[in-house]
Amino acid sequence: MKQYIEQNRDRFFEELFSILRIPSISAKPENRPDMERCAARLAELLLEAGADTAQVMPTAGNPVVFGQKMIDPTLKTVLVYGHYDVQPPEPLEKWNSDPFEPVIHDGAIWCRGANDDKGQLFMHIKAFEFLVRSGQLRHNVKFIFEGEEETGSASLPAFIKAHHELLKADVCLVSDTTMISDKVPSINCGMRGLSYLEIKVTGPNKDLHSGHYGGAVANPINVLCEMIASLMDADNRVTVPGFYDNVVELSQADRDMLARAPFDMEEYKNFLDIDEVKGEKGYTTLERTGIRPSLDVCGIWGGYTGQGAKTVLPSVAHAKISARLVPNQRSTDITRLISDHLKKIAPPYVKVEVTPFESGDGFLIPITSDAYRAASRAMAQVYGIEPVPSRGGGSIPILAEFQKELGLDPLLMGFGLERDTIHSPNESYLLRQLFAGMESIVLFYQYY
Amino acid sequence: MKQYIEQNRDRFFEELFSILRIPSISAKPENRPDMERCAARLAELLLEAGADTAQVMPTAGNPVVFGQKMIDPTLKTVLVYGHYDVQPPEPLEKWNSDPFEPVIHDGAIWCRGANDDKGQLFMHIKAFEFLVRSGQLRHNVKFIFEGEEETGSASLPAFIKAHHELLKADVCLVSDTTMISDKVPSINCGMRGLSYLEIKVTGPNKDLHSGHYGGAVANPINVLCEMIASLMDADNRVTVPGFYDNVVELSQADRDMLARAPFDMEEYKNFLDIDEVKGEKGYTTLERTGIRPSLDVCGIWGGYTGQGAKTVLPSVAHAKISARLVPNQRSTDITRLISDHLKKIAPPYVKVEVTPFESGDGFLIPITSDAYRAASRAMAQVYGIEPVPSRGGGSIPILAEFQKELGLDPLLMGFGLERDTIHSPNESYLLRQLFAGMESIVLFYQYY
């Protein structure tokens, strides 16, 4: 594969860039045509790579790309999952270059989606192409690329339900996560689920003069801040009743195993430029993101946010609140618990509306499977060191659906690194990870 | 004056509209040319109305318009203060018509500045014009219109210091406040001061994936909310140490006098569409805005505020915080107290920066003065009922400067009504208040 990469490098970039340039932002309705374009281009790339069929299939939301090459029903079938939608690029002013015009410098591709997930799904298309063209393909391969991962995969559960036969496979192979570092490869063996809500607090029915009314009428921003502040206690535990009910406490042995993952607190703090970390009492940083749920305000806005000093007692304040969940916490339950709690603690002098958004459950992956072992062996060969089983803090909610509906365990061979700052400005993907990923995937097929 | 208004009605609207159409938003640097245009137009109007001289005078910030007609140094001199700058019109989508294109309907002029303060200062120009043209002027009259009231009158103190002689007068007449209602005229005999700060809370040095970091790294929005929530206690008292130190507790007699002002709680709540009021324990609604200081968040922003469900653990969160102050609280002291307190309560896992903005002290006006009595008599004649002395919750910080520097007591004959929703979308000014104001001002000169 190394040689194949060398020979086809320029074409690879050209192809990858053709999808990176499409602003397939699923959160923005106005980008809907870009979703269609991006899906169509991916179907093209699958056919060019050697798929027998590849098509853009409609859903209630953004289309799904499905392609496959079935060579022998008695052989194992690998279903590759990825997503072609990306996060909004905002704040735009923090990007060093156009978020949808990929550039290569400092050994990386810089673009929204360079890693998450266009760059990572592209590795699978090229690994597949190599296996086909070199006559080494020994598996049936299916590809499913969705366009709503970043907004909660709303349409995919119905699609999975409607296409059991089409999606039937032995493993669901996914590259949409990070490794601990490029010196310490890891394979994700669990991910967190997600609940997401928007809260709107309305005080008076219009913006008021803060002099005429300040002190006498509840300010919805102050009230929203009080409500948010009350969601965490002094031990940094979430105060929503029932929030921890289904959280499994890990045994000391399990925690010890997790603690084997290398972690350098000084490096971590330096990378983020913070003086101290903050999190739930009694847990380490890796545990806080790996095995414990969390609650974050992803956005807040209200009142006058322009330049200068406008005095106003605003009518409305908003916040977007997300919770990351661990296996056994059902996201629909948690979303309801948070929503009910917010309404319950709403004081009588404001009106509170809560809108639930995407949600998805967390899951665990057995590390004893053939697929896990093949992936581990492949990555060990490429990186020269055995990958560590790790728990990712992020969420790919739909993978729990694959597990439940199709009995299909996901295998998370992710080649991203924290330095890639996915979801943030200046997302990038290291070329050496892109290529090491392709090599690892080819070897995975060899050992699986 | 009634007849004069009738005869000149169309010209009055034309002249007033010519200043309303200029977007003289002092908070926005890009509107600086509009400040110059508006000032020049006001100087023109003063000359046309009969001023001997009127000029646009530079300051370190937006220019001051000064005009005068000196008829006899032995007569009393009235200094009319007003401001030609306006609040930003945002949120634009809430306006029923263009904020800078005045329209007349439902008996009112609708436009940013229709009341605050272009509409109100215009009454003084026209009352003056009538007195000049009808040969009834028996006072020296000076006008000072500034362009930075809405941002804290930063340049005016130096201007006042540099022009003691020019501004010398017996009273400072101001129409920039509201009456209790158009059935219950009132004269403001005290205003609150103002402190205004912006706080910036920085967590990690970049926006982070809330899955990878959520629960392990402090979220600056959550921290900001906790800090804001901690600024008020369960009795709705401000927790900043020293905040109430110089607040004068009123005697029961004084509170009883204030309680004479008519106030209908149901009407108040209906007007604002709120189920309950909220304020400092132990005080009535009118006391909470009249004689007690308050603290409000005027704006807050951070993280993802667009459509949909973007998950992010943001790097930065901001808020604009204002405090309304009562007489004896020095705004510079309070600004420092709040700023110091915010820095002190900042937890070690974030960085906090505080930027002070405008500030100004509150003041009290003696109701035994000749000027107050003349105003009271004038308004009683126009409204058919004696005006109530009231305490305004708003702030005109510069008036305390006039008092301190020139020994000049302000007289607040305000003709605005709460329904005018100044500082908010769809600001308006009732025509009958515009004209009653002109009549009252003419009578004021007669009785003073």
PDB file of C-alpha atoms in Angstrom, chain B residues 133-255:
ATOM      1  CA  ARG B 133     -41.097  84.834  17.410  1.00  0.00           C
ATOM      2  CA  SER B 134     -43.980  85.926  19.645  1.00  0.00           C
ATOM      3  CA  GLY B 135     -41.741  88.388  21.485  1.00  0.00           C
ATOM      4  CA  GLN B 136     -42.354  86.672  24.829  1.00  0.00           C
ATOM      5  CA  LEU B 137     -38.804  85.554  25.647  1.00  0.00           C
ATOM      6  CA  ARG B 138     -37.840  86.839  29.125  1.00  0.00           C
ATOM      7  CA  HIS B 139     -34.838  84.581  29.791  1.00  0.00           C
ATOM      8  CA  ASN B 140     -31.403  84.016  28.400  1.00  0.00           C
ATOM      9  CA  VAL B 141     -31.447  80.581  26.867  1.00  0.00           C
ATOM     10  CA  LYS B 142     -28.517  78.269  26.190  1.00  0.00           C
ATOM     11  CA  PHE B 143     -28.627  74.863  24.535  1.00  0.00           C
ATOM     12  CA  ILE B 144     -26.147  72.047  24.913  1.00  0.00           C
ATOM     13  CA  PHE B 145     -26.774  68.857  22.967  1.00  0.00           C
ATOM     14  CA  GLU B 146     -24.240  66.084  23.345  1.00  0.00           C
ATOM     15  CA  GLY B 147     -23.610  62.983  21.224  1.00  0.00           C
ATOM     16  CA  GLU B 148     -22.415  60.459  23.800  1.00  0.00           C
ATOM     17  CA  GLU B 149     -25.168  60.159  26.393  1.00  0.00           C
ATOM     18  CA  GLU B 150     -26.014  56.577  25.478  1.00  0.00           C
ATOM     19  CA  THR B 151     -22.393  55.528  25.888  1.00  0.00           C
ATOM     20  CA  GLY B 152     -21.689  57.401  29.116  1.00  0.00           C
ATOM     21  CA  SER B 153     -20.912  61.000  28.113  1.00  0.00           C
ATOM     22  CA  ALA B 154     -17.186  60.285  28.178  1.00  0.00           C
ATOM     23  CA  SER B 155     -16.125  63.573  26.609  1.00  0.00           C
ATOM     24  CA  LEU B 156     -18.547  65.965  28.278  1.00  0.00           C
ATOM     25  CA  PRO B 157     -16.918  66.350  31.727  1.00  0.00           C
ATOM     26  CA  ALA B 158     -13.771  67.802  30.111  1.00  0.00           C
ATOM     27  CA  PHE B 159     -15.983  70.032  27.935  1.00  0.00           C
ATOM     28  CA  ILE B 160     -17.839  71.312  30.985  1.00  0.00           C
ATOM     29  CA  LYS B 161     -14.570  71.966  32.812  1.00  0.00           C
ATOM     30  CA  ALA B 162     -13.217  73.896  29.831  1.00  0.00           C
ATOM     31  CA  HIS B 163     -16.364  76.015  29.348  1.00  0.00           C
ATOM     32  CA  HIS B 164     -17.535  77.127  32.790  1.00  0.00           C
ATOM     33  CA  GLU B 165     -18.392  80.631  31.631  1.00  0.00           C
ATOM     34  CA  LEU B 166     -20.148  79.533  28.470  1.00  0.00           C
ATOM     35  CA  LEU B 167     -22.387  77.092  30.356  1.00  0.00           C
ATOM     36  CA  LYS B 168     -23.167  79.360  33.306  1.00  0.00           C
ATOM     37  CA  ALA B 169     -26.902  79.345  34.014  1.00  0.00           C
ATOM     38  CA  ASP B 170     -29.497  79.270  36.774  1.00  0.00           C
ATOM     39  CA  VAL B 171     -31.005  75.917  35.981  1.00  0.00           C
ATOM     40  CA  CYS B 172     -30.305  72.959  33.708  1.00  0.00           C
ATOM     41  CA  LEU B 173     -33.557  72.033  31.992  1.00  0.00           C
ATOM     42  CA  VAL B 174     -33.760  68.483  30.683  1.00  0.00           C
ATOM     43  CA  SER B 175     -36.452  66.466  28.917  1.00  0.00           C
ATOM     44  CA  ASP B 176     -35.048  62.960  28.778  1.00  0.00           C
ATOM     45  CA  THR B 177     -37.206  61.027  31.230  1.00  0.00           C
ATOM     46  CA  THR B 178     -40.686  59.597  31.527  1.00  0.00           C
ATOM     47  CA  MET B 179     -43.839  60.631  33.368  1.00  0.00           C
ATOM     48  CA  ILE B 180     -45.704  58.064  35.462  1.00  0.00           C
ATOM     49  CA  SER B 181     -48.504  58.095  32.861  1.00  0.00           C
ATOM     50  CA  ASP B 182     -50.193  60.628  30.631  1.00  0.00           C
ATOM     51  CA  LYS B 183     -52.954  60.793  33.234  1.00  0.00           C
ATOM     52  CA  VAL B 184     -50.447  61.179  36.083  1.00  0.00           C
ATOM     53  CA  PRO B 185     -47.790  63.731  35.183  1.00  0.00           C
ATOM     54  CA  SER B 186     -44.653  63.614  37.300  1.00  0.00           C
ATOM     55  CA  ILE B 187     -41.368  65.425  37.644  1.00  0.00           C
ATOM     56  CA  ASN B 188     -38.247  63.441  38.310  1.00  0.00           C
ATOM     57  CA  CYS B 189     -36.520  64.527  41.468  1.00  0.00           C
ATOM     58  CA  GLY B 190     -33.771  61.926  41.499  1.00  0.00           C
ATOM     59  CA  MET B 191     -32.045  59.565  39.112  1.00  0.00           C
ATOM     60  CA  ARG B 192     -29.891  56.514  39.468  1.00  0.00           C
ATOM     61  CA  GLY B 193     -26.229  56.377  38.559  1.00  0.00           C
ATOM     62  CA  LEU B 194     -24.672  53.720  36.381  1.00  0.00           C
ATOM     63  CA  SER B 195     -21.730  51.360  36.348  1.00  0.00           C
ATOM     64  CA  TYR B 196     -21.104  49.231  33.266  1.00  0.00           C
ATOM     65  CA  LEU B 197     -18.530  46.501  32.714  1.00  0.00           C
ATOM     66  CA  GLU B 198     -17.772  43.789  30.235  1.00  0.00           C
ATOM     67  CA  ILE B 199     -16.403  40.469  31.448  1.00  0.00           C
ATOM     68  CA  LYS B 200     -14.540  37.953  29.327  1.00  0.00           C
ATOM     69  CA  VAL B 201     -13.985  34.443  30.654  1.00  0.00           C
ATOM     70  CA  THR B 202     -11.411  32.329  28.837  1.00  0.00           C
ATOM     71  CA  GLY B 203     -11.144  28.609  29.433  1.00  0.00           C
ATOM     72  CA  PRO B 204      -9.096  26.519  26.999  1.00  0.00           C
ATOM     73  CA  ASN B 205      -7.205  28.469  24.341  1.00  0.00           C
ATOM     74  CA  LYS B 206      -9.406  27.098  21.550  1.00  0.00           C
ATOM     75  CA  ASP B 207     -12.908  25.763  21.062  1.00  0.00           C
ATOM     76  CA  LEU B 208     -12.872  22.073  21.987  1.00  0.00           C
ATOM     77  CA  HIS B 209     -14.848  18.975  21.084  1.00  0.00           C
ATOM     78  CA  SER B 210     -17.291  18.708  23.977  1.00  0.00           C
ATOM     79  CA  GLY B 211     -17.132  14.931  23.786  1.00  0.00           C
ATOM     80  CA  HIS B 212     -13.380  14.675  24.032  1.00  0.00           C
ATOM     81  CA  TYR B 213     -13.058  17.252  26.801  1.00  0.00           C
ATOM     82  CA  GLY B 214     -16.499  17.689  28.342  1.00  0.00           C
ATOM     83  CA  GLY B 215     -16.381  16.893  32.042  1.00  0.00           C
ATOM     84  CA  ALA B 216     -12.623  17.288  32.308  1.00  0.00           C
ATOM     85  CA  VAL B 217     -12.006  20.909  31.312  1.00  0.00           C
ATOM     86  CA  ALA B 218     -13.836  23.950  32.699  1.00  0.00           C
ATOM     87  CA  ASN B 219     -16.405  25.343  30.274  1.00  0.00           C
ATOM     88  CA  PRO B 220     -16.157  29.158  30.322  1.00  0.00           C
ATOM     89  CA  ILE B 221     -19.917  29.558  29.711  1.00  0.00           C
ATOM     90  CA  ASN B 222     -20.751  27.406  32.718  1.00  0.00           C
ATOM     91  CA  VAL B 223     -18.179  29.299  34.777  1.00  0.00           C
ATOM     92  CA  LEU B 224     -19.514  32.691  33.654  1.00  0.00           C
ATOM     93  CA  CYS B 225     -23.047  31.589  34.560  1.00  0.00           C
ATOM     94  CA  GLU B 226     -21.865  30.502  38.000  1.00  0.00           C
ATOM     95  CA  MET B 227     -20.078  33.813  38.526  1.00  0.00           C
ATOM     96  CA  ILE B 228     -23.131  35.821  37.448  1.00  0.00           C
ATOM     97  CA  ALA B 229     -25.485  33.691  39.528  1.00  0.00           C
ATOM     98  CA  SER B 230     -23.318  34.328  42.584  1.00  0.00           C
ATOM     99  CA  LEU B 231     -23.695  38.106  42.230  1.00  0.00           C
ATOM    100  CA  MET B 232     -27.199  38.029  43.733  1.00  0.00           C
ATOM    101  CA  ASP B 233     -28.312  36.293  46.912  1.00  0.00           C
ATOM    102  CA  ALA B 234     -31.630  34.641  47.742  1.00  0.00           C
ATOM    103  CA  ASP B 235     -33.079  38.010  48.822  1.00  0.00           C
ATOM    104  CA  ASN B 236     -32.116  39.500  45.447  1.00  0.00           C
ATOM    105  CA  ARG B 237     -29.441  41.591  47.033  1.00  0.00           C
ATOM    106  CA  VAL B 238     -26.157  42.196  45.226  1.00  0.00           C
ATOM    107  CA  THR B 239     -23.378  40.188  46.882  1.00  0.00           C
ATOM    108  CA  VAL B 240     -20.460  42.391  45.811  1.00  0.00           C
ATOM    109  CA  PRO B 241     -18.783  43.413  49.098  1.00  0.00           C
ATOM    110  CA  GLY B 242     -19.270  47.107  49.813  1.00  0.00           C
ATOM    111  CA  PHE B 243     -21.979  47.528  47.165  1.00  0.00           C
ATOM    112  CA  TYR B 244     -24.542  48.914  49.624  1.00  0.00           C
ATOM    113  CA  ASP B 245     -22.093  50.763  51.878  1.00  0.00           C
ATOM    114  CA  ASN B 246     -23.102  54.269  50.796  1.00  0.00           C
ATOM    115  CA  VAL B 247     -26.746  53.605  50.000  1.00  0.00           C
ATOM    116  CA  VAL B 248     -28.927  55.932  52.072  1.00  0.00           C
ATOM    117  CA  GLU B 249     -31.844  54.170  53.763  1.00  0.00           C
ATOM    118  CA  LEU B 250     -34.912  56.367  53.389  1.00  0.00           C
ATOM    119  CA  SER B 251     -37.031  57.293  56.389  1.00  0.00           C
ATOM    120  CA  GLN B 252     -40.506  55.828  56.603  1.00  0.00           C
ATOM    121  CA  ALA B 253     -41.859  59.333  55.919  1.00  0.00           C
ATOM    122  CA  ASP B 254     -39.895  59.565  52.678  1.00  0.00           C
ATOM    123  CA  ARG B 255     -41.000  56.084  51.669  1.00  0.00           C
TER     124      ARG B 255
END
